[in-house]
Amino acid sequence: MRVLVTGGAGYIGSAVLRVLLAEGHEVVVLDNLVTGHRRAVPAAIAFVHADTRDTSTVRQALRDHRVEAVVHLAAISQVGTSVRHPRDYFDNNVRGSLALLDAMLAEGVGRLVFSSTAAVYGDPDTCPIDETAPTRPKSPYGDSKRFVETVLARYGEAYGLQHTSLRYFNAAGAFPDAGEDHRPETHLIPLVLAAAAGKGPPVTLFGEDYPTPDGTCVRDYVHVADLARAHALALAAPAPGAIYTLGSGGGHTVREVLEAAERVTGRPVPVVRGARREGDPATLVASSARIGRELGWAPRAAGLEDILASAWAWLQAAPDGYPD
Ligand code: UDP
């Protein structure tokens, strides 16, 4: 299939395009490079440096490359920042998606896989969380993704758009030549590995008084390559409209991540104790039963150490991230 990947220069997008290429798809990437990295996209791949809000350029790209389906990951994604700057989030993520959909409808491209997020669930009543859980986003970021899902459902009914939304939990890990390079970095695993490598400050433990086995928060870390495969499966199984929750099938506390990182790297991870981070629920773990049942998806990563080992290998290969 000829596939446009928006946000293909980002962390998850660059993983998605590698899986699509390996499966024989023709890929074109569209990215505004505000948070993405040009070097995350292999040089041989067609690359359009544009924003999804630029409808005429997107239309041109869809025409030029005779695109049959779109995987839409282009977005900004920092929960905390979104609370302070909701305008940026609605403009980038909602207006950007509406403009992309306008371009697709105008060019007769009727298939979309949408990158959504566990942030649509907010504080869950029960765990594990699946697609039937109520959506109560706690941030403009979560709102922006949830709103696009609503738009997709309506466009599916009215215009026959085939769409699948993937609500990811904590993406982690790396490909040998593509990994996490957020500036600034806020995610636990890259911060832990940078601290182990002596390249970053000690890791601050955001609270040790949660109702969890060791008092630190439980999260569901899923390998980015497994997430990427879910996009390929969703493309191969067109659905009038589907939503899937994606996690690894289990959770780990922050302390478990630290201990696993020490085993994988063979180095100590310096830690300092900190206060709770505002808005952090104690436990977030997904049930991916539906995507397993309907699309045959299951994580291949053997577990947290596998994920950490891949991220550690990427850090060794690119100690300063992408060279741009
Ligand atoms: N965390 C932490 N110290 C850090 C960064 C994260 O203790 O420097 C904790 C955070 O409170 C959460 C978990 O690690 O419980 C994962 O956080 P991350 O920001 O990676 O992902 P989130 O779950 O917020 O999407």
Short mmCIF file of C-alpha atoms and ligand atoms in Angstrom, two decimals:
data_model
loop_
_atom_site.label_atom_id
_atom_site.label_comp_id
_atom_site.label_asym_id
_atom_site.label_seq_id
_atom_site.Cartn_x
_atom_site.Cartn_y
_atom_site.Cartn_z
CA MET A 1 0.00 0.00 0.00
CA ARG A 2 1.17 3.58 -0.58
CA VAL A 3 1.05 5.18 2.87
CA LEU A 4 1.57 8.74 4.08
CA VAL A 5 2.97 8.84 7.63
CA THR A 6 2.44 12.25 9.25
CA GLY A 7 4.85 12.80 12.12
CA GLY A 8 7.16 10.16 10.67
CA ALA A 9 10.23 12.02 11.96
CA GLY A 10 9.02 11.63 15.56
CA TYR A 11 9.72 8.87 18.05
CA ILE A 12 6.73 6.63 17.32
CA GLY A 13 6.37 7.72 13.68
CA SER A 14 9.95 6.75 12.86
CA ALA A 15 9.23 3.29 14.32
CA VAL A 16 6.00 3.00 12.34
CA LEU A 17 7.66 3.80 9.05
CA ARG A 18 10.37 1.18 9.68
CA VAL A 19 7.75 -1.51 10.23
CA LEU A 20 5.74 -0.43 7.18
CA LEU A 21 8.87 -0.50 5.01
CA ALA A 22 9.80 -3.95 6.31
CA GLU A 23 6.32 -5.15 5.37
CA GLY A 24 6.72 -3.92 1.81
CA HIS A 25 4.61 -0.75 1.93
CA GLU A 26 5.63 2.36 0.01
CA VAL A 27 6.02 5.17 2.52
CA VAL A 28 6.09 8.94 2.28
CA VAL A 29 6.69 11.02 5.39
CA LEU A 30 5.21 14.44 6.12
CA ASP A 31 6.59 16.26 9.15
CA ASN A 32 7.02 19.91 10.16
CA LEU A 33 10.22 19.01 12.08
CA VAL A 34 9.22 21.14 15.08
CA THR A 35 9.79 18.20 17.43
CA GLY A 36 10.80 15.52 14.91
CA HIS A 37 14.26 14.87 13.48
CA ARG A 38 15.01 14.73 9.76
CA ARG A 39 17.66 12.04 10.41
CA ALA A 40 15.02 9.78 11.94
CA VAL A 41 13.71 9.24 8.41
CA PRO A 42 15.94 7.09 6.17
CA ALA A 43 17.37 9.17 3.32
CA ALA A 44 15.77 6.95 0.67
CA ILE A 45 12.23 7.69 1.90
CA ALA A 46 10.21 10.47 0.25
CA PHE A 47 10.02 13.33 2.72
CA VAL A 48 7.70 16.34 2.66
CA HIS A 49 8.69 19.12 5.06
CA ALA A 50 5.24 20.53 5.84
CA ASP A 51 2.65 21.00 8.52
CA THR A 52 -0.66 19.11 8.39
CA ARG A 53 -2.42 22.49 8.63
CA ASP A 54 -1.03 23.34 5.20
CA THR A 55 -3.87 21.68 3.29
CA SER A 56 -2.67 22.52 -0.20
CA THR A 57 0.79 20.98 0.40
CA VAL A 58 -0.81 17.92 1.98
CA ARG A 59 -3.15 17.56 -1.02
CA GLN A 60 -0.19 17.85 -3.34
CA ALA A 61 1.67 15.14 -1.43
CA LEU A 62 -1.35 12.83 -1.53
CA ARG A 63 -1.59 13.34 -5.29
CA ASP A 64 2.12 13.18 -6.08
CA HIS A 65 2.57 9.90 -4.23
CA ARG A 66 -0.84 8.42 -5.12
CA VAL A 67 -1.41 7.80 -1.41
CA GLU A 68 -3.97 5.12 -0.48
CA ALA A 69 -3.92 5.43 3.32
CA VAL A 70 -2.63 7.78 6.01
CA VAL A 71 -1.10 7.00 9.39
CA HIS A 72 -1.52 10.21 11.35
CA LEU A 73 0.90 10.74 14.23
CA ALA A 74 1.83 14.40 13.75
CA ALA A 75 0.98 16.12 17.04
CA ILE A 76 2.47 17.74 20.08
CA SER A 77 2.23 15.50 23.10
CA GLN A 78 3.34 16.92 26.44
CA VAL A 79 0.55 16.63 28.96
CA GLY A 80 1.91 19.29 31.36
CA THR A 81 2.65 21.83 28.63
CA SER A 82 -0.83 21.35 27.20
CA VAL A 83 -2.37 22.55 30.46
CA ARG A 84 -0.43 25.82 30.20
CA HIS A 85 -0.80 26.22 26.44
CA PRO A 86 -4.11 24.67 25.39
CA ARG A 87 -4.28 26.91 22.33
CA ASP A 88 -1.16 25.30 20.84
CA TYR A 89 -2.58 21.84 21.47
CA PHE A 90 -5.97 22.47 19.91
CA ASP A 91 -4.37 24.31 17.01
CA ASN A 92 -1.73 21.65 16.24
CA ASN A 93 -3.64 18.53 17.12
CA VAL A 94 -7.26 19.40 16.32
CA ARG A 95 -6.91 21.94 13.53
CA GLY A 96 -4.01 19.94 12.11
CA SER A 97 -6.16 16.80 12.01
CA LEU A 98 -9.17 18.62 10.52
CA ALA A 99 -6.99 20.08 7.77
CA LEU A 100 -5.46 16.68 7.04
CA LEU A 101 -8.93 15.13 6.82
CA ASP A 102 -10.03 17.91 4.45
CA ALA A 103 -7.09 17.09 2.20
CA MET A 104 -7.85 13.36 2.35
CA LEU A 105 -11.52 13.83 1.52
CA ALA A 106 -10.69 16.21 -1.33
CA GLU A 107 -8.22 13.71 -2.79
CA GLY A 108 -10.37 10.64 -2.21
CA VAL A 109 -8.09 9.00 0.38
CA GLY A 110 -10.47 7.06 2.59
CA ARG A 111 -8.35 5.19 5.11
CA LEU A 112 -6.74 6.56 8.29
CA VAL A 113 -4.93 5.06 11.28
CA PHE A 114 -4.89 7.61 14.08
CA SER A 115 -2.36 7.87 16.88
CA SER A 116 -4.39 8.38 20.05
CA THR A 117 -3.39 8.04 23.67
CA ALA A 118 -4.15 6.56 27.07
CA ALA A 119 -4.50 10.20 28.20
CA VAL A 120 -8.09 10.08 26.89
CA TYR A 121 -9.00 7.92 29.90
CA GLY A 122 -7.89 10.31 32.65
CA ASP A 123 -8.06 8.71 36.10
CA PRO A 124 -9.55 5.28 35.53
CA ASP A 125 -12.12 3.74 37.89
CA THR A 126 -10.68 0.27 37.32
CA CYS A 127 -7.53 -1.34 35.93
CA PRO A 128 -6.69 -2.82 33.47
CA ILE A 129 -8.22 -0.21 31.19
CA ASP A 130 -9.90 -1.16 27.94
CA GLU A 131 -11.84 0.65 25.22
CA THR A 132 -15.10 0.43 27.17
CA ALA A 133 -13.71 2.63 29.98
CA PRO A 134 -15.17 6.13 30.15
CA THR A 135 -13.07 8.83 28.50
CA ARG A 136 -12.45 11.77 30.82
CA PRO A 137 -9.24 13.45 29.65
CA LYS A 138 -7.51 15.52 32.34
CA SER A 139 -5.51 17.69 29.97
CA PRO A 140 -5.94 19.63 26.73
CA TYR A 141 -3.61 17.08 25.15
CA GLY A 142 -6.03 14.25 26.04
CA ASP A 143 -8.98 16.43 24.98
CA SER A 144 -7.39 17.12 21.61
CA LYS A 145 -6.94 13.42 20.85
CA ARG A 146 -10.40 12.50 22.13
CA PHE A 147 -11.99 15.21 20.02
CA VAL A 148 -10.30 13.93 16.86
CA GLU A 149 -11.67 10.46 17.64
CA THR A 150 -15.15 11.98 17.74
CA VAL A 151 -14.53 13.71 14.41
CA LEU A 152 -13.37 10.41 12.89
CA ALA A 153 -16.51 8.62 14.07
CA ARG A 154 -18.70 11.30 12.46
CA TYR A 155 -16.67 11.40 9.25
CA GLY A 156 -16.92 7.62 9.11
CA GLU A 157 -20.72 7.81 9.27
CA ALA A 158 -21.09 10.72 6.89
CA TYR A 159 -18.27 10.24 4.38
CA GLY A 160 -17.43 6.55 4.68
CA LEU A 161 -13.95 7.26 6.07
CA GLN A 162 -12.35 4.03 7.30
CA HIS A 163 -10.54 4.80 10.53
CA THR A 164 -8.80 3.07 13.40
CA SER A 165 -7.61 4.81 16.57
CA LEU A 166 -4.80 3.34 18.63
CA ARG A 167 -4.70 4.48 22.25
CA TYR A 168 -1.17 3.83 23.44
CA PHE A 169 0.12 3.51 26.96
CA ASN A 170 3.82 4.20 27.72
CA ALA A 171 5.80 3.84 24.49
CA ALA A 172 9.38 2.85 25.27
CA GLY A 173 12.40 1.15 23.74
CA ALA A 174 14.06 1.77 20.39
CA PHE A 175 15.10 0.45 17.02
CA PRO A 176 18.87 0.12 16.52
CA ASP A 177 18.86 3.27 14.37
CA ALA A 178 15.87 5.18 15.77
CA GLY A 179 14.90 6.02 19.30
CA GLU A 180 13.66 8.60 21.73
CA ASP A 181 15.12 12.09 21.40
CA HIS A 182 12.76 14.57 23.03
CA ARG A 183 14.10 17.99 23.91
CA PRO A 184 13.62 18.42 26.79
CA GLU A 185 13.21 14.79 27.80
CA THR A 186 10.56 14.11 30.43
CA HIS A 187 9.99 10.36 30.11
CA LEU A 188 11.19 7.97 32.76
CA ILE A 189 13.12 5.40 30.71
CA PRO A 190 15.37 7.74 28.70
CA LEU A 191 16.03 9.77 31.86
CA VAL A 192 16.96 6.62 33.80
CA LEU A 193 19.31 5.42 31.06
CA ALA A 194 20.92 8.85 30.70
CA ALA A 195 21.55 8.85 34.45
CA ALA A 196 23.05 5.34 34.24
CA ALA A 197 25.31 6.53 31.41
CA GLY A 198 26.44 9.51 33.51
CA LYS A 199 24.99 11.84 30.90
CA GLY A 200 22.08 13.15 32.91
CA PRO A 201 21.23 14.21 36.45
CA PRO A 202 20.06 11.70 39.06
CA VAL A 203 16.50 10.54 38.48
CA THR A 204 13.92 12.23 40.68
CA LEU A 205 11.41 9.75 42.10
CA PHE A 206 8.05 11.45 41.77
CA GLY A 207 6.45 10.19 44.98
CA GLU A 208 6.82 7.02 47.03
CA ASP A 209 3.53 7.09 48.89
CA TYR A 210 1.17 5.74 46.24
CA PRO A 211 -1.05 2.73 46.99
CA THR A 212 1.19 0.39 44.94
CA PRO A 213 3.49 -2.49 46.00
CA ASP A 214 6.51 -0.23 46.62
CA GLY A 215 4.80 3.16 46.80
CA THR A 216 5.89 4.36 43.31
CA CYS A 217 3.55 4.66 40.33
CA VAL A 218 2.76 1.69 38.11
CA ARG A 219 2.85 2.20 34.33
CA ASP A 220 2.42 -0.06 31.33
CA TYR A 221 5.55 0.15 29.16
CA VAL A 222 5.10 -1.15 25.64
CA HIS A 223 7.88 -1.55 23.08
CA VAL A 224 7.69 1.05 20.33
CA ALA A 225 8.26 -1.71 17.74
CA ASP A 226 5.18 -3.52 19.05
CA LEU A 227 3.17 -0.30 18.86
CA ALA A 228 4.43 0.19 15.33
CA ARG A 229 3.28 -3.30 14.30
CA ALA A 230 -0.20 -2.45 15.51
CA HIS A 231 -0.36 0.35 12.92
CA ALA A 232 0.59 -2.09 10.17
CA LEU A 233 -2.09 -4.55 11.33
CA ALA A 234 -4.68 -1.77 11.48
CA LEU A 235 -3.84 -0.73 7.91
CA ALA A 236 -4.18 -4.29 6.69
CA ALA A 237 -7.60 -4.73 8.29
CA PRO A 238 -9.72 -1.79 7.18
CA ALA A 239 -12.57 -1.18 9.58
CA PRO A 240 -15.38 1.32 9.29
CA GLY A 241 -14.28 2.56 12.69
CA ALA A 242 -12.37 0.92 15.48
CA ILE A 243 -10.63 1.92 18.68
CA TYR A 244 -7.94 -0.21 20.29
CA THR A 245 -6.08 0.14 23.57
CA LEU A 246 -2.44 -0.90 23.44
CA GLY A 247 -0.30 -1.95 26.36
CA SER A 248 2.12 -4.70 27.26
CA GLY A 249 -0.26 -6.71 29.44
CA GLY A 250 1.30 -5.69 32.73
CA GLY A 251 2.65 -2.83 34.76
CA HIS A 252 5.88 -1.91 36.51
CA THR A 253 6.59 0.48 39.33
CA VAL A 254 9.13 3.27 38.91
CA ARG A 255 11.43 1.39 41.32
CA GLU A 256 11.15 -1.76 39.22
CA VAL A 257 12.18 0.26 36.16
CA LEU A 258 15.21 1.60 38.05
CA GLU A 259 16.26 -1.87 39.23
CA ALA A 260 15.78 -3.40 35.77
CA ALA A 261 17.83 -0.57 34.26
CA GLU A 262 20.67 -1.30 36.70
CA ARG A 263 20.62 -4.97 35.67
CA VAL A 264 20.53 -4.19 31.94
CA THR A 265 23.22 -1.51 32.00
CA GLY A 266 25.37 -3.00 34.77
CA ARG A 267 25.60 0.50 36.23
CA PRO A 268 24.03 2.19 39.23
CA VAL A 269 21.21 4.65 38.59
CA PRO A 270 21.53 7.62 40.96
CA VAL A 271 18.19 8.65 42.44
CA VAL A 272 16.85 11.55 44.46
CA ARG A 273 13.52 11.58 46.23
CA GLY A 274 10.94 14.05 45.03
CA ALA A 275 7.35 15.04 45.54
CA ARG A 276 4.45 13.59 43.60
CA ARG A 277 4.09 15.01 40.09
CA GLU A 278 0.76 16.73 39.67
CA GLY A 279 -1.83 14.69 37.80
CA ASP A 280 -0.08 11.30 38.07
CA PRO A 281 -2.56 8.48 38.74
CA ALA A 282 -1.13 5.68 40.92
CA THR A 283 -1.65 2.88 38.40
CA LEU A 284 -2.24 2.83 34.64
CA VAL A 285 -2.29 -0.58 33.00
CA ALA A 286 -4.00 -1.47 29.72
CA SER A 287 -5.97 -4.43 28.54
CA SER A 288 -5.17 -5.06 24.87
CA ALA A 289 -7.59 -7.98 24.63
CA ARG A 290 -9.65 -6.42 21.86
CA ILE A 291 -6.79 -5.79 19.42
CA GLY A 292 -5.47 -9.27 20.24
CA ARG A 293 -8.82 -10.82 19.41
CA GLU A 294 -9.65 -8.75 16.34
CA LEU A 295 -6.26 -8.07 14.73
CA GLY A 296 -4.10 -10.80 16.28
CA TRP A 297 -1.78 -8.27 17.93
CA ALA A 298 0.38 -9.28 20.87
CA PRO A 299 3.57 -7.68 22.11
CA ARG A 300 6.72 -9.51 20.97
CA ALA A 301 9.11 -7.79 23.38
CA ALA A 302 9.90 -10.28 26.10
CA GLY A 303 9.39 -7.73 28.87
CA LEU A 304 10.74 -4.63 30.52
CA GLU A 305 14.40 -5.70 30.29
CA ASP A 306 14.04 -6.25 26.54
CA ILE A 307 12.62 -2.75 26.18
CA LEU A 308 15.37 -1.24 28.33
CA ALA A 309 18.10 -3.15 26.45
CA SER A 310 16.89 -1.76 23.11
CA ALA A 311 16.79 1.79 24.48
CA TRP A 312 20.27 1.32 26.01
CA ALA A 313 21.62 0.10 22.65
CA TRP A 314 20.20 3.21 20.97
CA LEU A 315 21.78 5.43 23.61
CA GLN A 316 25.16 3.77 22.95
CA ALA A 317 24.73 4.23 19.20
CA ALA A 318 23.56 7.84 19.46
CA PRO A 319 24.69 9.25 22.83
CA ASP A 320 23.55 12.76 21.91
CA GLY A 321 20.45 11.72 20.02
CA TYR A 322 20.03 12.73 16.40
CA PRO A 323 22.73 14.98 14.99
CA ASP A 324 20.58 17.97 14.09
N1 UDP B 1 8.68 9.52 36.71
C1 UDP B 1 9.57 9.76 37.75
N2 UDP B 1 10.63 10.59 37.52
C2 UDP B 1 10.88 11.17 36.31
C3 UDP B 1 9.98 10.92 35.23
C4 UDP B 1 8.89 10.08 35.47
O1 UDP B 1 9.39 9.25 38.86
O2 UDP B 1 11.86 11.93 36.18
C5 UDP B 1 7.52 8.65 36.91
C6 UDP B 1 6.19 9.31 36.66
O3 UDP B 1 5.69 9.90 37.83
C7 UDP B 1 5.34 8.15 36.18
C8 UDP B 1 6.33 7.21 35.49
O4 UDP B 1 7.61 7.61 35.95
O5 UDP B 1 4.79 7.45 37.27
C9 UDP B 1 6.30 7.32 33.99
O6 UDP B 1 6.37 8.69 33.63
P1 UDP B 1 6.53 9.16 32.14
O7 UDP B 1 6.64 10.67 32.17
O8 UDP B 1 7.63 8.41 31.48
O9 UDP B 1 5.19 8.69 31.43
P2 UDP B 1 3.63 9.01 31.78
O10 UDP B 1 3.15 7.81 32.51
O11 UDP B 1 3.58 10.26 32.58
O12 UDP B 1 3.02 9.14 30.44
#
